[in-house]
Short mmCIF file of C-alpha atoms and ligand atoms in Angstrom, two decimals:
data_model
loop_
_atom_site.label_atom_id
_atom_site.label_comp_id
_atom_site.label_asym_id
_atom_site.label_seq_id
_atom_site.Cartn_x
_atom_site.Cartn_y
_atom_site.Cartn_z
CA MET A 1 -0.90 19.15 19.17
CA TYR A 2 0.40 16.13 17.86
CA GLY A 3 -0.89 14.30 15.04
CA LYS A 4 -2.60 10.50 14.63
CA LEU A 5 -0.52 8.00 12.55
CA THR A 6 -2.95 5.22 11.27
CA ALA A 7 -1.37 2.42 8.76
CA ILE A 8 -3.63 0.44 6.83
CA CYS A 9 -1.98 -3.29 4.94
CA GLY A 10 -1.87 -6.40 4.23
CA PRO A 11 -1.74 -8.35 1.02
CA MET A 12 -2.75 -7.38 -2.93
CA PHE A 13 -6.99 -7.84 -3.01
CA ALA A 14 -7.64 -6.82 0.59
CA GLY A 15 -9.16 -3.69 0.28
CA LYS A 16 -7.01 -1.66 1.59
CA THR A 17 -7.01 1.55 -1.02
CA THR A 18 -11.02 0.83 -0.77
CA GLU A 19 -10.46 1.37 3.45
CA LEU A 20 -8.59 4.60 2.91
CA LEU A 21 -11.24 5.84 0.70
CA LYS A 22 -13.57 5.43 2.92
CA ARG A 23 -11.99 7.25 5.39
CA ILE A 24 -10.42 10.52 2.64
CA LEU A 25 -14.47 10.76 2.14
CA TRP A 26 -15.71 10.36 5.67
CA ALA A 27 -13.15 13.22 6.31
CA ARG A 28 -13.51 15.33 3.49
CA ASN A 29 -17.80 15.64 3.25
CA GLY A 30 -18.76 14.62 6.37
CA GLU A 31 -16.49 16.54 8.63
CA GLY A 32 -15.34 19.01 5.94
CA LYS A 33 -11.32 18.68 6.56
CA GLU A 34 -8.65 19.68 3.92
CA VAL A 35 -7.31 16.42 2.95
CA LEU A 36 -4.11 15.80 0.84
CA VAL A 37 -3.82 12.30 -0.92
CA LEU A 38 -0.64 11.37 -2.18
CA LYS A 39 1.06 8.58 -4.44
CA THR A 40 4.18 8.25 -5.93
CA ALA A 41 4.46 8.97 -9.56
CA PHE A 42 5.58 5.69 -10.02
CA ASP A 43 2.31 3.98 -9.54
CA ASN A 44 -0.02 5.34 -12.61
CA ARG A 45 -1.72 1.85 -13.16
CA TYR A 46 -5.32 3.76 -12.82
CA SER A 47 -5.11 7.73 -12.63
CA ASP A 48 -2.69 10.53 -12.27
CA THR A 49 -4.77 12.48 -10.63
CA GLU A 50 -7.32 10.19 -8.49
CA LEU A 51 -7.21 7.62 -6.24
CA VAL A 52 -9.34 5.05 -7.19
CA SER A 53 -10.88 1.86 -5.14
CA HIS A 54 -11.28 -1.05 -7.24
CA ASP A 55 -15.46 -1.13 -6.19
CA GLY A 56 -15.57 1.99 -7.82
CA LEU A 57 -14.87 4.56 -4.96
CA SER A 58 -12.90 8.17 -5.81
CA ALA A 59 -10.88 11.15 -4.41
CA ASP A 60 -8.58 13.79 -5.56
CA ALA A 61 -5.09 12.60 -5.51
CA LYS A 62 -1.54 14.29 -6.31
CA ALA A 63 0.94 11.78 -7.92
CA ILE A 64 4.14 13.07 -6.81
CA SER A 65 8.31 11.70 -7.36
CA GLN A 66 9.55 14.05 -4.61
CA PHE A 67 8.10 15.41 -1.29
CA ALA A 68 9.56 18.55 -2.32
CA GLU A 69 7.00 19.23 -5.26
CA VAL A 70 3.72 19.25 -2.45
CA ALA A 71 5.24 21.63 0.55
CA ASP A 72 2.67 24.21 0.00
CA LEU A 73 -0.63 21.73 -0.29
CA VAL A 74 1.11 20.29 2.89
CA ARG A 75 0.86 23.44 4.73
CA ASP A 76 -2.99 23.69 4.29
CA ALA A 77 -4.56 20.34 4.58
CA GLU A 78 -5.28 18.92 7.90
CA MET A 79 -4.96 15.19 6.44
CA ILE A 80 -2.48 13.42 4.65
CA CYS A 81 -3.00 10.67 3.17
CA LEU A 82 -0.70 8.33 1.18
CA ASP A 83 -1.75 5.38 -1.09
CA GLU A 84 0.66 2.89 -1.71
CA ILE A 85 3.08 3.36 0.54
CA GLN A 86 5.55 0.42 -0.16
CA PHE A 87 6.92 2.80 -3.38
CA PHE A 88 7.57 5.64 -1.25
CA SER A 89 11.04 5.71 -1.20
CA GLY A 90 14.25 7.07 -2.47
CA MET A 91 12.63 10.26 -2.91
CA ASP A 92 14.31 13.51 -1.42
CA LEU A 93 12.90 12.79 2.47
CA ASP A 94 12.65 9.38 3.70
CA VAL A 95 9.28 8.74 4.02
CA ALA A 96 9.46 8.26 7.94
CA ASP A 97 11.59 12.04 8.34
CA PHE A 98 8.30 13.19 6.54
CA VAL A 99 5.27 11.94 8.06
CA SER A 100 7.41 12.80 11.58
CA ASP A 101 7.25 16.59 10.78
CA LEU A 102 3.44 16.89 9.44
CA LEU A 103 2.65 14.97 12.61
CA HIS A 104 4.84 17.17 14.89
CA ALA A 105 2.68 19.61 13.14
CA GLY A 106 -0.47 18.29 14.71
CA ARG A 107 -2.02 16.74 11.32
CA ASP A 108 -2.95 13.36 11.34
CA VAL A 109 -1.64 10.82 8.79
CA VAL A 110 -3.23 7.86 7.31
CA VAL A 111 -1.21 5.30 5.02
CA ALA A 112 -2.22 1.92 3.21
CA GLY A 113 0.26 0.00 1.26
CA LEU A 114 1.66 -3.82 0.85
CA ASP A 115 3.54 -5.04 3.99
CA THR A 116 5.27 -7.25 2.11
CA ASN A 117 6.35 -8.28 -0.64
CA TRP A 118 5.59 -11.84 -3.37
CA LYS A 119 8.34 -13.33 -1.49
CA GLY A 120 6.99 -12.52 1.95
CA GLU A 121 9.41 -9.77 2.31
CA PRO A 122 8.73 -6.40 4.40
CA PHE A 123 8.73 -3.14 2.39
CA ALA A 124 10.48 -0.90 4.19
CA PRO A 125 8.55 1.94 3.99
CA THR A 126 5.25 0.36 4.85
CA ALA A 127 7.76 -1.17 8.12
CA LEU A 128 8.49 1.86 9.17
CA MET A 129 5.36 3.23 9.38
CA MET A 130 3.50 0.43 10.96
CA ALA A 131 6.38 0.83 14.09
CA MET A 132 5.04 4.72 14.35
CA ALA A 133 1.69 4.64 13.41
CA ASP A 134 -0.49 4.76 16.96
CA GLU A 135 -3.02 2.23 15.10
CA VAL A 136 -2.09 -0.15 12.30
CA LEU A 137 -4.86 -2.25 10.09
CA LYS A 138 -4.02 -5.74 8.76
CA LEU A 139 -6.53 -6.31 6.16
CA LYS A 140 -6.52 -9.70 4.65
CA ALA A 141 -7.72 -10.64 1.37
CA HIS A 142 -9.56 -14.46 0.64
CA CYS A 143 -7.36 -17.26 -0.91
CA SER A 144 -7.82 -18.07 -4.45
CA ILE A 145 -7.70 -21.59 -3.79
CA CYS A 146 -9.16 -22.34 -0.44
CA GLY A 147 -11.58 -18.93 0.23
CA GLN A 148 -10.25 -19.15 3.91
CA PRO A 149 -8.68 -15.31 5.37
CA ALA A 150 -5.34 -14.45 2.94
CA GLN A 151 -2.15 -12.85 4.50
CA LYS A 152 -0.36 -13.28 1.16
CA THR A 153 0.48 -11.75 -2.20
CA PHE A 154 1.10 -14.74 -4.52
CA LYS A 155 3.08 -14.25 -7.66
CA LYS A 156 1.21 -16.73 -10.72
CA HIS A 157 4.55 -16.61 -12.69
CA GLN A 158 7.71 -16.69 -10.04
CA ASP A 159 10.80 -14.56 -11.13
CA ASP A 160 13.49 -12.52 -9.73
CA GLN A 161 11.22 -9.09 -11.07
CA GLU A 162 10.29 -7.91 -7.21
CA ILE A 163 8.06 -5.26 -8.31
CA ALA A 164 6.09 -6.10 -10.97
CA LEU A 165 3.14 -3.60 -11.83
CA GLY A 166 0.11 -5.76 -12.37
CA HIS A 167 -3.13 -6.97 -10.87
CA SER A 168 -4.83 -10.18 -10.97
CA ASP A 169 -3.25 -10.89 -14.52
CA ILE A 170 0.18 -11.38 -12.96
CA TYR A 171 -0.50 -11.73 -8.63
CA GLU A 172 -3.47 -13.62 -5.98
CA ALA A 173 -4.20 -13.77 -2.69
CA ARG A 174 -3.33 -16.64 -0.71
CA CYS A 175 -2.95 -18.22 3.03
CA ASN A 176 -0.14 -19.39 4.90
CA ARG A 177 -0.81 -22.97 3.55
CA HIS A 178 -1.10 -21.99 0.14
CA TRP A 179 1.09 -19.80 -0.25
CA ILE A 180 4.18 -21.71 -1.58
CA ILE A 181 7.64 -18.83 -2.87
CA GLU A 182 9.83 -21.63 -4.99
CA LYS A 183 13.11 -20.86 -3.22
CA HIS A 184 15.52 -21.32 -6.03
CA LEU A 185 14.20 -19.37 -9.11
CA SER A 186 16.96 -20.46 -11.19
CA LYS A 187 16.23 -24.06 -11.23
CA PRO A 188 13.33 -24.63 -14.01
CA GLY A 189 11.11 -27.38 -12.71
CA SER A 190 11.24 -27.10 -9.33
CA THR A 191 7.72 -25.62 -8.87
CA PRO A 192 6.41 -27.52 -5.45
CA ASP A 193 2.54 -28.11 -6.42
CA PRO A 194 0.31 -25.10 -4.54
CA THR A 195 -2.49 -27.30 -3.96
CA GLY A 196 -0.53 -29.19 -1.83
ZN1 ZN B 201 -6.34 -21.28 1.20
#
């Protein structure tokens, strides 16, 4: 049977990893399934061997830099989860090919990650997964200015760097009204009033 692909996405602080962890823990402990959890070796902010959410849930995970590293583990797993899916690029396989092979082999796949960067530009791996998915969950955070549902990640000190690993020291969630990016980064002093 062809597997099911679920994509969980949204801005930072939307609870994506928590939602993924709930599904992992239920599959492992509730349904007794063999679950393989993958993250990229690039993102080791919290742990190399665990997936940890901000609210304290955790599960065993494997940090990889190439998909070939888990070729054997994948064969034994009934469900494969990929966290921070936006970072799964530049590897030995395209993430779409890797996931497509898993689905054809009857494995269920759940991915979670950022849909766009702080500039509002889509992350290619997430966009591919959302297009292929049977189910897409777009989670929202709360705007740090007004508390309304937030769809965007806002970078507090805007520069040209697309990906800076960090957390609330660098980023916060904003609704569309309060999410403003400075289009002309090279011009100092042109920062729009973020509360306008
Ligand atoms: Zn707002």
